[in-house]
Tab-separated table of C-alpha atoms in Angstrom:
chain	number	residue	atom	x	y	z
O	1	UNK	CA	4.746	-21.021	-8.733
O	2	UNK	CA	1.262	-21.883	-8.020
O	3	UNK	CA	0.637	-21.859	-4.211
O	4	UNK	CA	-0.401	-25.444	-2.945
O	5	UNK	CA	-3.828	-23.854	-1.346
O	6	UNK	CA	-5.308	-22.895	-5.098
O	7	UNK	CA	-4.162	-26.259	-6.641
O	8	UNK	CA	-6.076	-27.859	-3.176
O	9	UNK	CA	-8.980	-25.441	-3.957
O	10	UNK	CA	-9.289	-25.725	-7.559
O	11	UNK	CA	-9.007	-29.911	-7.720
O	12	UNK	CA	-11.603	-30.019	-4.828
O	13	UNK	CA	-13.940	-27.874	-6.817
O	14	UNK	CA	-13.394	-30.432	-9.652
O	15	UNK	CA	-14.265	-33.213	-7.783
O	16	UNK	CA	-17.089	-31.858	-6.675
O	17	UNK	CA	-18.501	-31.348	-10.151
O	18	UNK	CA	-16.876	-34.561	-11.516
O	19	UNK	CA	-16.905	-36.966	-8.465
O	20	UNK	CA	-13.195	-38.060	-9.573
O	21	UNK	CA	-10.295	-38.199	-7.552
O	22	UNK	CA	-7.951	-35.912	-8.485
O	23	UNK	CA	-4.159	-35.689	-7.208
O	24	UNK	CA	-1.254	-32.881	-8.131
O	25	UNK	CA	1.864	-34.094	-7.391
O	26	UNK	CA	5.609	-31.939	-8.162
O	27	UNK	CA	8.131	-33.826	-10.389
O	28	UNK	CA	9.850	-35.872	-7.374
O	29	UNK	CA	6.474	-37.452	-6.264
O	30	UNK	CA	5.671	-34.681	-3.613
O	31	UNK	CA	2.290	-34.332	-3.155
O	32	UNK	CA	1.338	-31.074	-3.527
O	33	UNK	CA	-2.767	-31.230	-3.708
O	34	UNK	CA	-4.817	-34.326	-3.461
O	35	UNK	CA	-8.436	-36.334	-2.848
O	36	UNK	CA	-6.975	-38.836	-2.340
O	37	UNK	CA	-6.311	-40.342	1.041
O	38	UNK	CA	-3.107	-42.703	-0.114
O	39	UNK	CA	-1.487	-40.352	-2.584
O	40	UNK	CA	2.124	-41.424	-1.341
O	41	UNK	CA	1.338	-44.705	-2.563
O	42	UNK	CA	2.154	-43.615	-5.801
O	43	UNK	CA	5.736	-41.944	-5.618
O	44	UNK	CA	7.191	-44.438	-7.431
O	45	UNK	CA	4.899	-44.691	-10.439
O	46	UNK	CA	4.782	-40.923	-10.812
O	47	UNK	CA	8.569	-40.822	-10.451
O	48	UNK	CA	8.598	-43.454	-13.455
O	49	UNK	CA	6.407	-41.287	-15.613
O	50	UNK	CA	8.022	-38.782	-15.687
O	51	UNK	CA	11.174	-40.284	-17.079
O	52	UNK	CA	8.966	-41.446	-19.306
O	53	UNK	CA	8.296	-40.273	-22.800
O	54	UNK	CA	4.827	-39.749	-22.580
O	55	UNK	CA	2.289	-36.883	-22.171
O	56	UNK	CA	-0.088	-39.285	-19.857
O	57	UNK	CA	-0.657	-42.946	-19.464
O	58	UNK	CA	-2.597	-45.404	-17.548
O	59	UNK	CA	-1.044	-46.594	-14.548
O	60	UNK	CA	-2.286	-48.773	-11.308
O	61	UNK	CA	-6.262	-47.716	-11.779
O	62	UNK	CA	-5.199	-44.219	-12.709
O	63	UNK	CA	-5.132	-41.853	-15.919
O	64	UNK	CA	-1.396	-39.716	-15.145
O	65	UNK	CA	-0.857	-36.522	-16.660
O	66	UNK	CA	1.681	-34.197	-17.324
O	67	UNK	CA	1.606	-30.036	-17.417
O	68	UNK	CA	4.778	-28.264	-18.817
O	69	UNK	CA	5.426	-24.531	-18.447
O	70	UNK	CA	7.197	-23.647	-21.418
O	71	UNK	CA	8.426	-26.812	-22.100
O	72	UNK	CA	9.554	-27.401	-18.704
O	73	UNK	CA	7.865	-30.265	-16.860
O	74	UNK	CA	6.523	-28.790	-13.618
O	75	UNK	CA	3.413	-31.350	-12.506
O	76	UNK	CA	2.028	-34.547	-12.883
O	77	UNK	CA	-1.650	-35.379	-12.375
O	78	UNK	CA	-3.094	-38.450	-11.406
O	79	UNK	CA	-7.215	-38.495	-12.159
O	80	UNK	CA	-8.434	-41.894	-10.256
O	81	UNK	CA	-10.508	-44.351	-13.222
O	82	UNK	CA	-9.079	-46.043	-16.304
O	83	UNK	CA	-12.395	-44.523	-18.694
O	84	UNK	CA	-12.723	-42.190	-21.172
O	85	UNK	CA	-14.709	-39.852	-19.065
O	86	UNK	CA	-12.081	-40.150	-16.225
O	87	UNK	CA	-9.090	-39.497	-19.609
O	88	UNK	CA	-11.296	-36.146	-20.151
O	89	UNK	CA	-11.205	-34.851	-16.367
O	90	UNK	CA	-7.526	-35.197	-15.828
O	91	UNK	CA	-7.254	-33.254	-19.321
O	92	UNK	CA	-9.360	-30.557	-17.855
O	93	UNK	CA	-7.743	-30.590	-15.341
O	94	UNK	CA	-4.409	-30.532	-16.891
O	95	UNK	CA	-5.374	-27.340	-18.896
O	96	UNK	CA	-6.705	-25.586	-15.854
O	97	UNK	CA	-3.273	-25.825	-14.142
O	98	UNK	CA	-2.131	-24.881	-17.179
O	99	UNK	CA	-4.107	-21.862	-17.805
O	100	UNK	CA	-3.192	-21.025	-13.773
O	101	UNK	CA	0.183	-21.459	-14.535
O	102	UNK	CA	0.509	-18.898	-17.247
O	103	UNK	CA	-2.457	-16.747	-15.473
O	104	UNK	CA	0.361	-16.473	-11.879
O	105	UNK	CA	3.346	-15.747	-14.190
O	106	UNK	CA	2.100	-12.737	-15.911
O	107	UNK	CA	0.882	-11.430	-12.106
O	108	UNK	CA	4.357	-12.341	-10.852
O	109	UNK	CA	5.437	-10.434	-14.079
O	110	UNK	CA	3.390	-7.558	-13.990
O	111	UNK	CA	4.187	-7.485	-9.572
O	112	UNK	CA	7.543	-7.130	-10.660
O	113	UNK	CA	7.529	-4.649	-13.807
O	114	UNK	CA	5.307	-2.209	-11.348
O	115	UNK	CA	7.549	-2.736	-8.302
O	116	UNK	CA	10.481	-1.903	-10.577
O	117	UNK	CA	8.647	1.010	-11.774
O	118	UNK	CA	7.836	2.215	-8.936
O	119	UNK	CA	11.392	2.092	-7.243
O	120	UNK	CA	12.760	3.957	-10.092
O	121	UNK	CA	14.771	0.891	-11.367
O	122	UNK	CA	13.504	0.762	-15.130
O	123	UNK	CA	15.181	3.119	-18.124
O	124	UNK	CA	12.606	4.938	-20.006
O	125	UNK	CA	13.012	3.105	-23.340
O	126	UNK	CA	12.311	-0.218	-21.096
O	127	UNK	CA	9.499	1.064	-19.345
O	128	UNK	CA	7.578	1.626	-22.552
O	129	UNK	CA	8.796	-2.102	-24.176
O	130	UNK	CA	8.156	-4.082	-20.833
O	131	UNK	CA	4.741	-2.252	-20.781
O	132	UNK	CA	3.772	-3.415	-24.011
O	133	UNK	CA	4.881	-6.851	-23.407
O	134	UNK	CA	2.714	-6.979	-20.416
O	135	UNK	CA	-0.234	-5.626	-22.340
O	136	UNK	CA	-0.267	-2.482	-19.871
O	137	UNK	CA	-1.779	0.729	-21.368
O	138	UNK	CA	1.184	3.946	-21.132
O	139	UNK	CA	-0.970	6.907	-21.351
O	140	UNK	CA	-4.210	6.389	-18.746
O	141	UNK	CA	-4.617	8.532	-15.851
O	142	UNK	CA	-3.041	6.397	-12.459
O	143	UNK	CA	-2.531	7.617	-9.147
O	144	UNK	CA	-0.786	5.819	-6.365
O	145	UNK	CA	-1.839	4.606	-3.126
O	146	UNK	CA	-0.141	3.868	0.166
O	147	UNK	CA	-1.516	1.768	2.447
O	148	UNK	CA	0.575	1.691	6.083
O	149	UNK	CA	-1.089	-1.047	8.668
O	150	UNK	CA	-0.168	-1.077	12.087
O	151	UNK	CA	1.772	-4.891	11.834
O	152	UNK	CA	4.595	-5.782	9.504
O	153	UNK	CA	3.759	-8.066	6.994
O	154	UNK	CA	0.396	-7.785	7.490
O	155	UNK	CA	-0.973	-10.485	4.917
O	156	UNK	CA	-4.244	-10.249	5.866
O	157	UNK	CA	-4.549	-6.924	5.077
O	158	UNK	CA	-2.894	-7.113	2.002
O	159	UNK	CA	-5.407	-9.510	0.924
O	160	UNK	CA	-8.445	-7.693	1.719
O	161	UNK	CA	-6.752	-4.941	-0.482
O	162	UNK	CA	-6.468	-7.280	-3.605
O	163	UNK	CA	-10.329	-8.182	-2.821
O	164	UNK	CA	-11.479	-5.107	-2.964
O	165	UNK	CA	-10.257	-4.243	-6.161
O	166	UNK	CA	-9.952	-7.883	-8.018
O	167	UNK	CA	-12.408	-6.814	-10.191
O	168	UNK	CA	-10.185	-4.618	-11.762
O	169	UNK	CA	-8.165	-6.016	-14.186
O	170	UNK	CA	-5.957	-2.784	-14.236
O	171	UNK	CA	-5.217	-1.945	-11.295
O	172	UNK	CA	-1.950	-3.110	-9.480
O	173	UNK	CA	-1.511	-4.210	-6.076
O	174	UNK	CA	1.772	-5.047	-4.514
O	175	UNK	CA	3.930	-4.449	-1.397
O	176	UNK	CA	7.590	-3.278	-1.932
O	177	UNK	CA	8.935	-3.014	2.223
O	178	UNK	CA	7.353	-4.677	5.218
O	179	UNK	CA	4.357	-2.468	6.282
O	180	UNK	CA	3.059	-0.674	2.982
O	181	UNK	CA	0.668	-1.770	0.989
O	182	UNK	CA	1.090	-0.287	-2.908
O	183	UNK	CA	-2.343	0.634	-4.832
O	184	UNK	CA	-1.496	1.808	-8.504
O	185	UNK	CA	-5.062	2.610	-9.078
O	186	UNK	CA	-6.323	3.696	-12.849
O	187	UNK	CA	-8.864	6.194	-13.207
O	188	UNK	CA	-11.936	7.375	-15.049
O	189	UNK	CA	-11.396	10.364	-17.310
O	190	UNK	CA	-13.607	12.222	-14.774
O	191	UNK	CA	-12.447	10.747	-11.518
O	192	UNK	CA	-10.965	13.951	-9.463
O	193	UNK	CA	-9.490	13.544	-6.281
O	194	UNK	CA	-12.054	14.104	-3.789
O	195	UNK	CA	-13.239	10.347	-5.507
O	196	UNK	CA	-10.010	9.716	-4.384
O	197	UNK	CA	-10.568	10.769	-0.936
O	198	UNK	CA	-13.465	8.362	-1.178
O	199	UNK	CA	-11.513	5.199	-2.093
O	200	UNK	CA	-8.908	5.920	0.420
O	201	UNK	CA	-12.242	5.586	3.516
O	202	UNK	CA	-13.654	3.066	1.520
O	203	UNK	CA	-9.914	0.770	1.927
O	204	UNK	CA	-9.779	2.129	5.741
O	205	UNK	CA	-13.381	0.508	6.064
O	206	UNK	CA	-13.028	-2.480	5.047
O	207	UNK	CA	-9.318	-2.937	6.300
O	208	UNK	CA	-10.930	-2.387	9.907
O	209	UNK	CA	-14.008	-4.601	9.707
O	210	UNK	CA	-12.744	-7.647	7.421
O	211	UNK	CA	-9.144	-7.822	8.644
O	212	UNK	CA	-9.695	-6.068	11.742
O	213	UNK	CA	-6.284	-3.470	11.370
O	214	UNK	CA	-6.139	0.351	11.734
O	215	UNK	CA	-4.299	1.864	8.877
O	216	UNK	CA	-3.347	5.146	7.310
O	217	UNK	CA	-3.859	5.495	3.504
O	218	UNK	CA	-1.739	8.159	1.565
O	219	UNK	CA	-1.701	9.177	-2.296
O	220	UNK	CA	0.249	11.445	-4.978
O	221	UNK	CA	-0.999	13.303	-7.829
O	222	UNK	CA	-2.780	12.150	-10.658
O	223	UNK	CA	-0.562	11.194	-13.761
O	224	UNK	CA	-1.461	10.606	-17.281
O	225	UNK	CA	1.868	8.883	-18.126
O	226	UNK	CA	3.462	5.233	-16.976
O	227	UNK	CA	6.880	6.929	-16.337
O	228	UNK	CA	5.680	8.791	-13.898
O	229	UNK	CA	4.086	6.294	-11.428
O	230	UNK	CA	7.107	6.842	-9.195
O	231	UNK	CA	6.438	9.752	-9.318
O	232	UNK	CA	2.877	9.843	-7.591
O	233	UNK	CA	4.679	7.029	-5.169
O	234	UNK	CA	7.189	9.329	-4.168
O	235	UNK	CA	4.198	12.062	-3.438
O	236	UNK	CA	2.402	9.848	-1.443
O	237	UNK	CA	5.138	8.204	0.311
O	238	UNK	CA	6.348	12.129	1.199
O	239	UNK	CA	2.220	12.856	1.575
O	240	UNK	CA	2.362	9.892	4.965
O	241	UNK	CA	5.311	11.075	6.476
O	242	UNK	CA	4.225	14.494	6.434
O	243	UNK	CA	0.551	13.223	7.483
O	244	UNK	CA	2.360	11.481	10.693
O	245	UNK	CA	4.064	14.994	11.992
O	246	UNK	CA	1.589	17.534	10.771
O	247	UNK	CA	-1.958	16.137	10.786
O	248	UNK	CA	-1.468	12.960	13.046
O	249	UNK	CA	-5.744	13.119	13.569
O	250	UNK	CA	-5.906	12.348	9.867
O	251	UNK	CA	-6.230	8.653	8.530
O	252	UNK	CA	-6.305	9.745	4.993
O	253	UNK	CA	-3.358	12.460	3.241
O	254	UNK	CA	-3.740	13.722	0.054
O	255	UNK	CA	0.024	15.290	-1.653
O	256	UNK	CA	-2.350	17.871	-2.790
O	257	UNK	CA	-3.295	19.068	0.257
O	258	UNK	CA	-0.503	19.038	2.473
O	259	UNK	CA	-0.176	22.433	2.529
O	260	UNK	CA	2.851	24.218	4.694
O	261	UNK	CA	3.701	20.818	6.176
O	262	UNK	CA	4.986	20.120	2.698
O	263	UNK	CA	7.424	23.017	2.297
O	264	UNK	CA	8.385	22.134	6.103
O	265	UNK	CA	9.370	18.558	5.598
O	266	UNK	CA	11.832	19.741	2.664
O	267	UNK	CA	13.503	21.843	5.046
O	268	UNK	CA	17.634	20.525	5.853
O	269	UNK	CA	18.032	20.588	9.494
O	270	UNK	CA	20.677	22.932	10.250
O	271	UNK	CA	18.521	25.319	8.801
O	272	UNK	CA	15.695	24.420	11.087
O	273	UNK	CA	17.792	24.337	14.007
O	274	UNK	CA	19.138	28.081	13.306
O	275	UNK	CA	14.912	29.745	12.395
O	276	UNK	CA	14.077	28.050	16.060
O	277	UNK	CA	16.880	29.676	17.783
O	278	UNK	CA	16.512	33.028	16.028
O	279	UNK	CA	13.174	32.750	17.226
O	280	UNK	CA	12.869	31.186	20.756
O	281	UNK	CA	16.294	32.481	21.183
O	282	UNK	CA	17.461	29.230	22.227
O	283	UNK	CA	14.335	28.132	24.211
O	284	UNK	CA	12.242	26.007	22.811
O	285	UNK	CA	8.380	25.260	22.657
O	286	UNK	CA	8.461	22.118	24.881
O	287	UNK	CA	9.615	24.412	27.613
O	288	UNK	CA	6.002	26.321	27.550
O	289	UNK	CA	3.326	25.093	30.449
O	290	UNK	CA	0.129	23.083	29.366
O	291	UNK	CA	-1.787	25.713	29.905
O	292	UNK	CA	0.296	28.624	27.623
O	293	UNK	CA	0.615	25.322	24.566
O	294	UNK	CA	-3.688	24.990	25.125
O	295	UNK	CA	-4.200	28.638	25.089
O	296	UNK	CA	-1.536	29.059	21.837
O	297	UNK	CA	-3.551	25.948	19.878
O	298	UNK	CA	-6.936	27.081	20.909
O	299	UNK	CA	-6.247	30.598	19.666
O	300	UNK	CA	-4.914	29.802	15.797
O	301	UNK	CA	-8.125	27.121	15.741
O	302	UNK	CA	-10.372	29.908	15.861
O	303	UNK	CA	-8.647	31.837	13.663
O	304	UNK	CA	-6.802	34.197	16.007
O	305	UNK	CA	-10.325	34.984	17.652
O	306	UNK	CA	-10.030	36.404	21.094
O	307	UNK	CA	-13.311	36.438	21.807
O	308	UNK	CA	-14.294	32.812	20.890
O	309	UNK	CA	-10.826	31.518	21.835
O	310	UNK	CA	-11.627	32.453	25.377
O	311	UNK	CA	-15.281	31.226	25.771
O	312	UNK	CA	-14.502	27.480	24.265
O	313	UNK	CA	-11.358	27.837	27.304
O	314	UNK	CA	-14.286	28.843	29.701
O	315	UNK	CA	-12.057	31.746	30.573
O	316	UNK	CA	-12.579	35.596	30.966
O	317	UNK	CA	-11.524	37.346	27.378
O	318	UNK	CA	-8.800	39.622	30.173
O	319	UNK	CA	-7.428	35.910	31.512
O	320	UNK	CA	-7.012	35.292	27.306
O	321	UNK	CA	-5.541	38.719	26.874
O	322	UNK	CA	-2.666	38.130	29.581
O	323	UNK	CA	-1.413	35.107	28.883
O	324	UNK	CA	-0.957	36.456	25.381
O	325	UNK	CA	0.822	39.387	26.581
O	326	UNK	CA	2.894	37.106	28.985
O	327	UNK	CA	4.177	35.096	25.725
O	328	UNK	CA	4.998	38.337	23.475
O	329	UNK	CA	7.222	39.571	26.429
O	330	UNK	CA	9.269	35.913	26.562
O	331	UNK	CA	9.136	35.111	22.881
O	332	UNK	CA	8.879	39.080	20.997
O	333	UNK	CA	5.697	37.358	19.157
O	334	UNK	CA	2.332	38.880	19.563
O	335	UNK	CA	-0.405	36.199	18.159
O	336	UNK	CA	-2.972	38.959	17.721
O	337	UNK	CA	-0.978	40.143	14.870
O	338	UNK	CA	-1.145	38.274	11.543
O	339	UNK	CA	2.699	38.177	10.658
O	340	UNK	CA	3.880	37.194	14.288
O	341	UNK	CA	1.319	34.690	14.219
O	342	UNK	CA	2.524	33.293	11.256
O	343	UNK	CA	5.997	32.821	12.313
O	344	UNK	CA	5.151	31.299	15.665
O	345	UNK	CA	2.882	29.053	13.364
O	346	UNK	CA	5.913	27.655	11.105
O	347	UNK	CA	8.167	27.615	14.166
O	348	UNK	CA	5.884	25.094	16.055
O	349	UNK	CA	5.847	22.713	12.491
O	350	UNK	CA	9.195	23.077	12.283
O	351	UNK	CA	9.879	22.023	16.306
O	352	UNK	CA	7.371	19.056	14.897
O	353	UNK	CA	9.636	17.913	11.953
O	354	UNK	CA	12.873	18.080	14.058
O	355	UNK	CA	11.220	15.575	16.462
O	356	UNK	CA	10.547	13.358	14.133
O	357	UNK	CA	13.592	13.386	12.284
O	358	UNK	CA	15.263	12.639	15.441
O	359	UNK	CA	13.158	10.136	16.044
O	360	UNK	CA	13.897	8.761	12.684
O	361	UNK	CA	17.829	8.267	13.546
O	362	UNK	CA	17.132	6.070	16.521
């Protein structure tokens, strides 16, 4: 169904072309969209129209209309004049209902093939038929974007989304849970993903000046296929989650480039639980002073450097040197060696992920 606010908009825009009143009213005399200032004055005469036989008819100073979708009387239109100019407008306008009446159910139709598709809820065979229906090409290159704003049901946002890419008659936005905002974008045969990661800042741009909300954008892999849209949804729905533990200073994640965090996050937690005890030996991380958790993050930033760790901590390269012997005598790790540093690397993601699972539960 047409929302009230386009009918409003689009008989005020014919007004002010035509200078003719225009009303839209639903099948029980409702108002729904009007110029004119008595429009309830009319109930009863619309009411009688549309018992009546009639496609329109002239009625108390007024040309009435009626717009069917698919045989199925859904509006009547009242245009204000008894002429033949005024019997033109309300046609026009009649057919430009029409036309927005068949233009919102394909979107609702296509909204609901791609949030179906994207769930997983469509057999293959159907996929392919609906598609066709739908006039939706199968075999372009897509990728999937998720867009997470701070506030639930965040319309505004969702909105300046759908503005940004209106232009582009094949593209797909839609919103399948309360805080994500869906982009099933289709590509350029030479788009590669750093363009990617240059749509993603573009959408955090304008989500932060024109609706004025922080956001995190995530997306899969590129796919050449329909079927496997969920696919690239499920990458970048694992991409955010991952972003959130691993690389919380990012806004933008790409599945491609998650890296270890990725491997992590597939992890079952038992097994987590038994590789942190094995190697904290039942301590764990959080029980390590500021200063030893700077010192340990400073060091792998610069690459397990001991000389450049210890000038950006404004400390002698000695100081550096015994706090990293101090930690290989409680933990058996020595950082200055590449294989101990490793595993004191993955521990520390993996003491991430189990917090945030945890988290998750509650």
């Amino acid at each position: 169904m047409i929302s009230n606010q386009i009918l409003q908009n689009t008989i005020e825009g014919l007004k002010t072309i035509t200078r003719v009143d225009i009303c839209v009213m639903d099948t029980e005399g409702k108002t729904l969209a009007t110029t004119i200032g008595n429009a309830e004055e009319y109930e009863s005469a619309v009411l009688t129209f549309v018992d009546s036989p009639a496609d329109s008819q002239v009625l108390a100073g007024f040309q009435f209309f009626k717009v069917f979708d698919e045989h199925q009387l859904e509006y009547v239109i009242l245009a204000r004049g008894e002429t033949d100019d005024v019997y033109m407008i309300g046609k026009l306008a009649a057919f430009q209902i029409q036309n927005l009446l068949v233009a919102y159910k394909e979107r609702y139709d296509k909204d609901n093939f791609i949030k179906n598709l994207l769930l997983d809820n469509l057999l293959l065979v159907d996929i392919y038929n609906r598609a066709k229906k739908l006039h939706i090409e199968t075999d372009v290159r897509r990728v999937v974007f998720i867009i997470e704003t701070k506030n639930e049901k965040d319309t505004n946002a969702l909105e300046t989304v759908r503005s940004l890419f209106s232009g582009k008659t094949k593209d797909f936005i839609t919103a399948v849970d309360e805080k994500n905002i869906i982009l099933v974008k289709e590509l350029k045969p030479n788009e590669t993903y750093d363009d990617m990661t240059r749509t993603a800042k573009v959408i955090l741009d304008m989500l932060n000046t024109e609706a004025m909300t922080k956001a995190h954008v995530a997306f899969g892999t590129i796919i050449n296929e329909i079927k496997d849209v969920s696919r690239s949804y499920k990458e970048a729905k694992m991409a955010l989650d991952v972003g959130k533990i691993f690389y919380s200073g990012r806004n933008v994640v790409a599945y491609s480039n998650l890296g270890i965090g990725r491997l992590i996050y597939q992890l079952p937690m038992p097994l987590c639980k038994m590789f942190i005890r094995e190697i904290f030996d039942g301590k764990s991380p959080d029980d390590f002073d500021e200063e030893t958790l700077t010192t340990i993050n400073k060091f792998f930033e610069n690459s397990l450097n001991v000389s450049e760790t210890s000038r950006q901590l404004y400390i002698h390269r000695n100081t550096l040197v015994y706090r990293l012997d101090k930690l290989q005598k409680s933990t058996n790790l020595d950082l200055r060696v590449f294989d101990d540093a490793i595993t004191f690397k993955i521990a520390l993601m993996v003491v991430k992920y189990m917090k945030y699972m945890e988290n998750q539960e509650f």
